[in-house]
Amino acid sequence: MEQTWRWFGPDDAVRLPQIRQAGASGIVTALHHIPYGVVWSVDEISRRRDMIAGDPVLGLRWSVVESLPVSEAIKLGEGNLASLFDNYRQSLRNLASCGVTTVCYNFMAVIDWTRTELAHGLPGGGTALRFDAVVYAAFDCYILERAGAEAEYPDDVLNRARRWVASASEADKDSLLATIMAGLPGAYDRYDVPGLRRMLARYHGIGREEFRANYARFLREVVPAAEECGVSLCVHPDDPPRDLFGLPRIVSSADDLQFIVDACPSVANGITFCTGALGAGHQNDVPAMAKRFAPHIRFAHLRNVSKAPDGSFMEADHLGGDVDMVAVVKTLLKEQSRRRDAGHSNWRIPFRPDHGHELLDDIGRGTHPGYPLIGRLKGLAEIRGVMTAVAAIGGLPM
């Protein structure tokens, strides 16, 4: 498996030489400065690619795009989308012409990954990302004041949510909104509460089936172009894998993944297998899903979560938490071996250590939420150890 690392570009506090020190050779990045829906030009792509590969001693390459964003209008199925589909297809062709052929994206409406706390304290002083179901309900029902929201929560959660709001200062409420928006590192749309209400209103009348239809249309429009130019598109699961703010989430379960691969059968229509996003859902048996969808996995995010019965969860150590990481790694290595034996040229599956704890000298350094240097280095080292052991025992290629 190719060891990769998410890098947010030249403004990232984590530098390319440090990524090489961590042991990664593939870079996962995106052109966050380009607005959604605008073509990624060959010049812009080449500039980023050459920046990554500029020091031959480091031996780094741009391995995966994360993400080539899908415009909100496409998700909404709103208006004449021909130019947006054309632009997406052209960006795929331009990436392929520059040698970048694995493209991660998501189909989450309005907001990306969502947490209620970016620095939950750990023993010894480290911090972790956390999603608190009660605090989320407090925001949804009593700050956002979404119509009908209270009917979606049990009484116990609502009672605790009311107590949280009653004790929260305006600064606490503002901080919570900023935290909820933090999952969008390259987004141009960040909302205040009235703006979020207006954005949610645009989705009025779009339920699960309508949203699925819009997604299937997107796949039909772009997957043939991806296949033609040798690009592997790989959708990232919803994070968390549950409806949020009344918006349908349709990449959250095994049934959802099956719908996606069936909606447009193609080698170019693949999955980013994120053990943390899927692992946050009580309905998901992550190792079983890895086995079921192994032929469709083009990229992997390996991280772990610890869940609570009320729907809360926290980022755990990469080899801790509720997901059997060893079982998942074993499945990915076996799938690699199958691809190699079948004669596939790109048989290695790129993976990256996803969200890490903020530890040691990273505390207060100002890295992107969830993406500190040391916590991810620790996770990569742990996963590398699992890979080495599993490969040796099973006679599998790494």
Short mmCIF file of N, CA and C in Angstrom, two decimals, residues 28-152:
data_model
loop_
_atom_site.label_atom_id
_atom_site.label_comp_id
_atom_site.label_asym_id
_atom_site.label_seq_id
_atom_site.Cartn_x
_atom_site.Cartn_y
_atom_site.Cartn_z
N VAL A 28 -1.25 13.86 -0.95
CA VAL A 28 -2.68 14.00 -1.20
C VAL A 28 -3.01 15.47 -1.02
N THR A 29 -3.39 16.13 -2.10
CA THR A 29 -3.63 17.58 -2.00
C THR A 29 -4.68 17.99 -3.02
N ALA A 30 -5.02 19.28 -2.97
CA ALA A 30 -6.00 19.85 -3.89
C ALA A 30 -5.66 21.31 -4.13
N LEU A 31 -6.29 21.87 -5.13
CA LEU A 31 -6.10 23.28 -5.46
C LEU A 31 -7.22 24.08 -4.79
N HIS A 32 -7.09 24.24 -3.47
CA HIS A 32 -8.16 24.84 -2.69
C HIS A 32 -8.42 26.30 -3.05
N HIS A 33 -7.46 26.94 -3.71
CA HIS A 33 -7.63 28.35 -4.05
C HIS A 33 -8.52 28.55 -5.27
N ILE A 34 -8.85 27.47 -5.98
CA ILE A 34 -9.71 27.60 -7.16
C ILE A 34 -11.16 27.42 -6.74
N PRO A 35 -12.03 28.37 -7.06
CA PRO A 35 -13.44 28.27 -6.65
C PRO A 35 -14.10 27.02 -7.21
N TYR A 36 -15.08 26.53 -6.49
CA TYR A 36 -15.83 25.36 -6.91
C TYR A 36 -16.46 25.61 -8.29
N GLY A 37 -16.36 24.60 -9.15
CA GLY A 37 -16.98 24.68 -10.46
C GLY A 37 -16.09 25.24 -11.54
N VAL A 38 -14.93 25.80 -11.18
CA VAL A 38 -13.99 26.37 -12.15
C VAL A 38 -13.01 25.29 -12.58
N VAL A 39 -12.64 25.28 -13.86
CA VAL A 39 -11.72 24.27 -14.39
C VAL A 39 -10.35 24.39 -13.71
N TRP A 40 -9.79 23.25 -13.32
CA TRP A 40 -8.40 23.20 -12.89
C TRP A 40 -7.53 23.14 -14.16
N SER A 41 -6.81 24.20 -14.42
CA SER A 41 -6.02 24.27 -15.64
C SER A 41 -4.77 23.41 -15.55
N VAL A 42 -4.23 23.07 -16.71
CA VAL A 42 -2.97 22.32 -16.75
C VAL A 42 -1.86 23.10 -16.07
N ASP A 43 -1.85 24.41 -16.25
CA ASP A 43 -0.81 25.23 -15.62
C ASP A 43 -0.88 25.15 -14.10
N GLU A 44 -2.08 25.27 -13.53
CA GLU A 44 -2.23 25.21 -12.08
C GLU A 44 -1.88 23.82 -11.55
N ILE A 45 -2.32 22.80 -12.24
CA ILE A 45 -2.03 21.43 -11.80
C ILE A 45 -0.53 21.17 -11.87
N SER A 46 0.09 21.58 -12.97
CA SER A 46 1.52 21.35 -13.15
C SER A 46 2.33 22.09 -12.10
N ARG A 47 1.89 23.29 -11.74
CA ARG A 47 2.61 24.07 -10.74
C ARG A 47 2.62 23.34 -9.40
N ARG A 48 1.47 22.79 -8.99
CA ARG A 48 1.41 22.06 -7.73
C ARG A 48 2.19 20.74 -7.83
N ARG A 49 2.05 20.04 -8.93
CA ARG A 49 2.78 18.78 -9.11
C ARG A 49 4.28 19.01 -9.04
N ASP A 50 4.76 20.04 -9.71
CA ASP A 50 6.20 20.31 -9.75
C ASP A 50 6.71 20.81 -8.40
N MET A 51 5.87 21.52 -7.66
CA MET A 51 6.24 21.94 -6.32
C MET A 51 6.48 20.73 -5.43
N ILE A 52 5.62 19.72 -5.54
CA ILE A 52 5.73 18.51 -4.73
C ILE A 52 6.97 17.71 -5.11
N ALA A 53 7.22 17.61 -6.41
CA ALA A 53 8.34 16.79 -6.89
C ALA A 53 9.63 17.59 -7.04
N GLY A 54 9.63 18.84 -6.60
CA GLY A 54 10.74 19.74 -6.88
C GLY A 54 12.08 19.31 -6.32
N ASP A 55 12.06 18.66 -5.17
CA ASP A 55 13.32 18.19 -4.57
C ASP A 55 13.43 16.68 -4.80
N PRO A 56 14.24 16.26 -5.76
CA PRO A 56 14.32 14.82 -6.07
C PRO A 56 14.83 13.98 -4.90
N VAL A 57 15.54 14.60 -3.98
CA VAL A 57 16.02 13.86 -2.81
C VAL A 57 14.86 13.37 -1.95
N LEU A 58 13.78 14.18 -1.90
CA LEU A 58 12.61 13.78 -1.10
C LEU A 58 11.86 12.62 -1.75
N GLY A 59 11.83 12.57 -3.06
CA GLY A 59 11.15 11.48 -3.76
C GLY A 59 9.65 11.50 -3.60
N LEU A 60 9.05 12.69 -3.51
CA LEU A 60 7.61 12.81 -3.33
C LEU A 60 6.91 12.97 -4.68
N ARG A 61 5.66 12.53 -4.73
CA ARG A 61 4.85 12.74 -5.93
C ARG A 61 3.41 13.05 -5.52
N TRP A 62 2.71 13.75 -6.41
CA TRP A 62 1.29 14.00 -6.17
C TRP A 62 0.54 12.74 -6.53
N SER A 63 0.09 12.03 -5.51
CA SER A 63 -0.50 10.72 -5.70
C SER A 63 -2.01 10.76 -5.85
N VAL A 64 -2.68 11.58 -5.03
CA VAL A 64 -4.15 11.60 -4.99
C VAL A 64 -4.63 13.04 -4.88
N VAL A 65 -5.69 13.36 -5.61
CA VAL A 65 -6.39 14.62 -5.43
C VAL A 65 -7.44 14.44 -4.34
N GLU A 66 -7.41 15.32 -3.37
CA GLU A 66 -8.46 15.34 -2.35
C GLU A 66 -8.67 16.78 -1.90
N SER A 67 -9.74 17.32 -2.42
CA SER A 67 -10.76 16.78 -3.29
C SER A 67 -10.91 17.68 -4.52
N LEU A 68 -11.51 17.09 -5.57
CA LEU A 68 -12.02 17.88 -6.68
C LEU A 68 -13.49 18.10 -6.35
N PRO A 69 -13.84 19.29 -5.83
CA PRO A 69 -15.16 19.46 -5.23
C PRO A 69 -16.29 19.47 -6.26
N VAL A 70 -17.43 18.97 -5.83
CA VAL A 70 -18.65 18.97 -6.63
C VAL A 70 -19.46 20.21 -6.25
N SER A 71 -19.83 21.01 -7.21
CA SER A 71 -20.56 22.24 -6.95
C SER A 71 -21.90 21.95 -6.29
N GLU A 72 -22.31 22.87 -5.43
CA GLU A 72 -23.58 22.71 -4.73
C GLU A 72 -24.75 22.64 -5.72
N ALA A 73 -24.65 23.36 -6.83
CA ALA A 73 -25.74 23.32 -7.81
C ALA A 73 -25.93 21.92 -8.38
N ILE A 74 -24.82 21.18 -8.57
CA ILE A 74 -24.93 19.80 -9.06
C ILE A 74 -25.61 18.93 -8.01
N LYS A 75 -25.25 19.11 -6.76
CA LYS A 75 -25.88 18.33 -5.69
C LYS A 75 -27.38 18.65 -5.62
N LEU A 76 -27.73 19.91 -5.83
CA LEU A 76 -29.12 20.32 -5.81
C LEU A 76 -29.87 19.91 -7.07
N GLY A 77 -29.14 19.64 -8.16
CA GLY A 77 -29.79 19.41 -9.44
C GLY A 77 -30.47 20.67 -9.93
N GLU A 78 -29.81 21.80 -9.75
CA GLU A 78 -30.42 23.12 -9.87
C GLU A 78 -29.99 23.82 -11.15
N GLY A 79 -30.95 24.12 -12.03
CA GLY A 79 -30.67 24.91 -13.21
C GLY A 79 -29.97 24.13 -14.31
N ASN A 80 -29.40 24.88 -15.26
CA ASN A 80 -28.67 24.28 -16.38
C ASN A 80 -27.26 23.95 -15.90
N LEU A 81 -26.95 22.69 -15.79
CA LEU A 81 -25.68 22.24 -15.21
C LEU A 81 -24.64 21.86 -16.27
N ALA A 82 -24.96 22.09 -17.52
CA ALA A 82 -24.08 21.61 -18.59
C ALA A 82 -22.65 22.14 -18.44
N SER A 83 -22.51 23.42 -18.14
CA SER A 83 -21.17 23.98 -18.05
C SER A 83 -20.42 23.44 -16.84
N LEU A 84 -21.12 23.19 -15.73
CA LEU A 84 -20.46 22.64 -14.54
C LEU A 84 -19.98 21.21 -14.80
N PHE A 85 -20.80 20.42 -15.48
CA PHE A 85 -20.35 19.07 -15.83
C PHE A 85 -19.17 19.13 -16.81
N ASP A 86 -19.24 20.03 -17.78
CA ASP A 86 -18.13 20.18 -18.72
C ASP A 86 -16.84 20.54 -17.99
N ASN A 87 -16.95 21.47 -17.05
CA ASN A 87 -15.77 21.90 -16.30
C ASN A 87 -15.19 20.77 -15.48
N TYR A 88 -16.05 19.97 -14.86
CA TYR A 88 -15.57 18.85 -14.05
C TYR A 88 -14.84 17.84 -14.94
N ARG A 89 -15.44 17.54 -16.08
CA ARG A 89 -14.80 16.59 -16.99
C ARG A 89 -13.46 17.13 -17.49
N GLN A 90 -13.40 18.42 -17.78
CA GLN A 90 -12.15 18.99 -18.26
C GLN A 90 -11.08 18.96 -17.18
N SER A 91 -11.46 19.21 -15.94
CA SER A 91 -10.50 19.12 -14.84
C SER A 91 -9.94 17.70 -14.73
N LEU A 92 -10.79 16.70 -14.90
CA LEU A 92 -10.32 15.31 -14.86
C LEU A 92 -9.32 15.05 -15.99
N ARG A 93 -9.63 15.54 -17.17
CA ARG A 93 -8.72 15.33 -18.30
C ARG A 93 -7.38 16.04 -18.05
N ASN A 94 -7.44 17.25 -17.50
CA ASN A 94 -6.21 17.99 -17.24
C ASN A 94 -5.37 17.30 -16.18
N LEU A 95 -6.02 16.78 -15.14
CA LEU A 95 -5.28 16.03 -14.11
C LEU A 95 -4.60 14.81 -14.72
N ALA A 96 -5.33 14.08 -15.55
CA ALA A 96 -4.76 12.88 -16.17
C ALA A 96 -3.57 13.23 -17.05
N SER A 97 -3.67 14.35 -17.76
CA SER A 97 -2.56 14.74 -18.64
C SER A 97 -1.32 15.10 -17.85
N CYS A 98 -1.49 15.43 -16.57
CA CYS A 98 -0.36 15.75 -15.69
C CYS A 98 0.06 14.56 -14.83
N GLY A 99 -0.55 13.39 -15.08
CA GLY A 99 -0.15 12.18 -14.38
C GLY A 99 -0.79 11.96 -13.04
N VAL A 100 -1.86 12.70 -12.72
CA VAL A 100 -2.57 12.53 -11.44
C VAL A 100 -3.90 11.87 -11.75
N THR A 101 -4.06 10.61 -11.34
CA THR A 101 -5.18 9.83 -11.84
C THR A 101 -6.06 9.21 -10.75
N THR A 102 -5.85 9.58 -9.49
CA THR A 102 -6.76 9.15 -8.42
C THR A 102 -7.39 10.39 -7.82
N VAL A 103 -8.71 10.47 -7.90
CA VAL A 103 -9.43 11.69 -7.52
C VAL A 103 -10.51 11.36 -6.50
N CYS A 104 -10.28 11.82 -5.28
CA CYS A 104 -11.26 11.69 -4.20
C CYS A 104 -12.21 12.88 -4.26
N TYR A 105 -13.47 12.65 -3.93
CA TYR A 105 -14.48 13.71 -3.88
C TYR A 105 -15.55 13.26 -2.89
N ASN A 106 -16.49 14.15 -2.56
CA ASN A 106 -17.61 13.72 -1.74
C ASN A 106 -18.90 14.29 -2.29
N PHE A 107 -20.01 13.77 -1.79
CA PHE A 107 -21.33 14.26 -2.21
C PHE A 107 -22.14 14.62 -0.97
N MET A 108 -21.50 15.31 -0.02
CA MET A 108 -22.17 15.78 1.18
C MET A 108 -22.76 17.16 0.91
N ALA A 109 -24.01 17.33 1.23
CA ALA A 109 -24.70 18.59 0.98
C ALA A 109 -24.29 19.65 2.00
N VAL A 110 -23.98 20.85 1.52
CA VAL A 110 -23.76 22.07 2.30
C VAL A 110 -22.48 22.03 3.14
N ILE A 111 -22.34 21.02 3.99
CA ILE A 111 -21.19 20.95 4.89
C ILE A 111 -20.45 19.65 4.68
N ASP A 112 -19.18 19.65 5.08
CA ASP A 112 -18.30 18.50 4.90
C ASP A 112 -18.27 17.71 6.22
N TRP A 113 -17.10 17.20 6.61
CA TRP A 113 -17.05 16.48 7.89
C TRP A 113 -17.41 17.46 9.01
N THR A 114 -18.10 16.92 10.01
CA THR A 114 -18.69 17.78 11.03
C THR A 114 -18.33 17.28 12.43
N ARG A 115 -17.82 18.19 13.25
CA ARG A 115 -17.54 17.92 14.65
C ARG A 115 -18.10 19.07 15.49
N THR A 116 -18.23 18.83 16.77
CA THR A 116 -18.67 19.88 17.70
C THR A 116 -17.53 20.35 18.59
N GLU A 117 -16.39 19.65 18.54
CA GLU A 117 -15.24 20.03 19.35
C GLU A 117 -13.97 19.68 18.59
N LEU A 118 -13.08 20.65 18.46
CA LEU A 118 -11.84 20.43 17.72
C LEU A 118 -10.65 20.11 18.61
N ALA A 119 -10.80 20.30 19.91
CA ALA A 119 -9.66 20.10 20.82
C ALA A 119 -10.14 19.50 22.13
N HIS A 120 -10.74 18.33 22.04
CA HIS A 120 -11.18 17.63 23.25
C HIS A 120 -9.96 17.09 23.99
N GLY A 121 -9.87 17.40 25.27
CA GLY A 121 -8.69 17.05 26.04
C GLY A 121 -8.49 15.55 26.21
N LEU A 122 -7.23 15.14 26.09
CA LEU A 122 -6.84 13.74 26.30
C LEU A 122 -5.91 13.66 27.52
N PRO A 123 -5.78 12.50 28.11
CA PRO A 123 -4.83 12.35 29.23
C PRO A 123 -3.42 12.75 28.79
N GLY A 124 -2.77 13.57 29.57
CA GLY A 124 -1.42 14.01 29.25
C GLY A 124 -1.37 15.33 28.50
N GLY A 125 -2.53 15.84 28.06
CA GLY A 125 -2.55 17.15 27.45
C GLY A 125 -2.76 17.20 25.95
N GLY A 126 -2.85 16.07 25.27
CA GLY A 126 -3.16 16.07 23.84
C GLY A 126 -4.62 16.40 23.62
N THR A 127 -5.00 16.56 22.36
CA THR A 127 -6.38 16.86 22.03
C THR A 127 -6.84 16.01 20.85
N ALA A 128 -8.17 15.86 20.74
CA ALA A 128 -8.78 15.06 19.67
C ALA A 128 -10.03 15.76 19.16
N LEU A 129 -10.41 15.43 17.93
CA LEU A 129 -11.70 15.87 17.41
C LEU A 129 -12.81 15.03 18.04
N ARG A 130 -13.98 15.67 18.26
CA ARG A 130 -15.08 14.95 18.89
C ARG A 130 -16.40 15.46 18.33
N PHE A 131 -17.36 14.57 18.22
CA PHE A 131 -18.74 14.90 17.86
C PHE A 131 -19.61 14.54 19.04
N ASP A 132 -20.20 15.55 19.66
CA ASP A 132 -21.07 15.36 20.81
C ASP A 132 -22.51 15.49 20.32
N ALA A 133 -23.27 14.40 20.43
CA ALA A 133 -24.64 14.39 19.91
C ALA A 133 -25.52 15.40 20.61
N VAL A 134 -25.26 15.67 21.87
CA VAL A 134 -26.07 16.63 22.62
C VAL A 134 -25.78 18.05 22.16
N VAL A 135 -24.51 18.38 22.01
CA VAL A 135 -24.14 19.73 21.56
C VAL A 135 -24.63 19.95 20.13
N TYR A 136 -24.53 18.93 19.29
CA TYR A 136 -25.05 19.04 17.93
C TYR A 136 -26.55 19.32 17.96
N ALA A 137 -27.30 18.59 18.81
CA ALA A 137 -28.74 18.81 18.93
C ALA A 137 -29.04 20.21 19.44
N ALA A 138 -28.22 20.70 20.35
CA ALA A 138 -28.40 22.06 20.86
C ALA A 138 -28.27 23.08 19.73
N PHE A 139 -27.28 22.89 18.88
CA PHE A 139 -27.10 23.81 17.74
C PHE A 139 -28.28 23.69 16.78
N ASP A 140 -28.65 22.47 16.43
CA ASP A 140 -29.69 22.24 15.44
C ASP A 140 -31.04 22.80 15.89
N CYS A 141 -31.39 22.54 17.15
CA CYS A 141 -32.72 22.87 17.64
C CYS A 141 -32.83 24.30 18.18
N TYR A 142 -31.78 24.78 18.87
CA TYR A 142 -31.94 26.00 19.67
C TYR A 142 -31.02 27.15 19.24
N ILE A 143 -30.12 26.92 18.30
CA ILE A 143 -29.32 28.00 17.72
C ILE A 143 -29.72 28.19 16.26
N LEU A 144 -29.64 27.13 15.49
CA LEU A 144 -30.13 27.17 14.12
C LEU A 144 -31.65 27.28 14.08
N GLU A 145 -32.31 26.65 15.07
CA GLU A 145 -33.78 26.66 15.19
C GLU A 145 -34.43 26.10 13.92
N ARG A 146 -33.92 24.97 13.47
CA ARG A 146 -34.46 24.33 12.28
C ARG A 146 -35.87 23.82 12.55
N ALA A 147 -36.80 24.13 11.68
CA ALA A 147 -38.19 23.71 11.86
C ALA A 147 -38.30 22.20 11.93
N GLY A 148 -38.96 21.69 12.97
CA GLY A 148 -39.19 20.26 13.11
C GLY A 148 -38.04 19.48 13.67
N ALA A 149 -36.93 20.16 14.00
CA ALA A 149 -35.74 19.44 14.44
C ALA A 149 -35.97 18.67 15.74
N GLU A 150 -36.70 19.27 16.68
CA GLU A 150 -36.86 18.63 17.99
C GLU A 150 -37.50 17.25 17.88
N ALA A 151 -38.33 17.04 16.87
CA ALA A 151 -39.00 15.75 16.71
C ALA A 151 -38.03 14.64 16.34
N GLU A 152 -36.80 14.98 15.96
CA GLU A 152 -35.83 13.98 15.51
C GLU A 152 -34.93 13.46 16.63
#
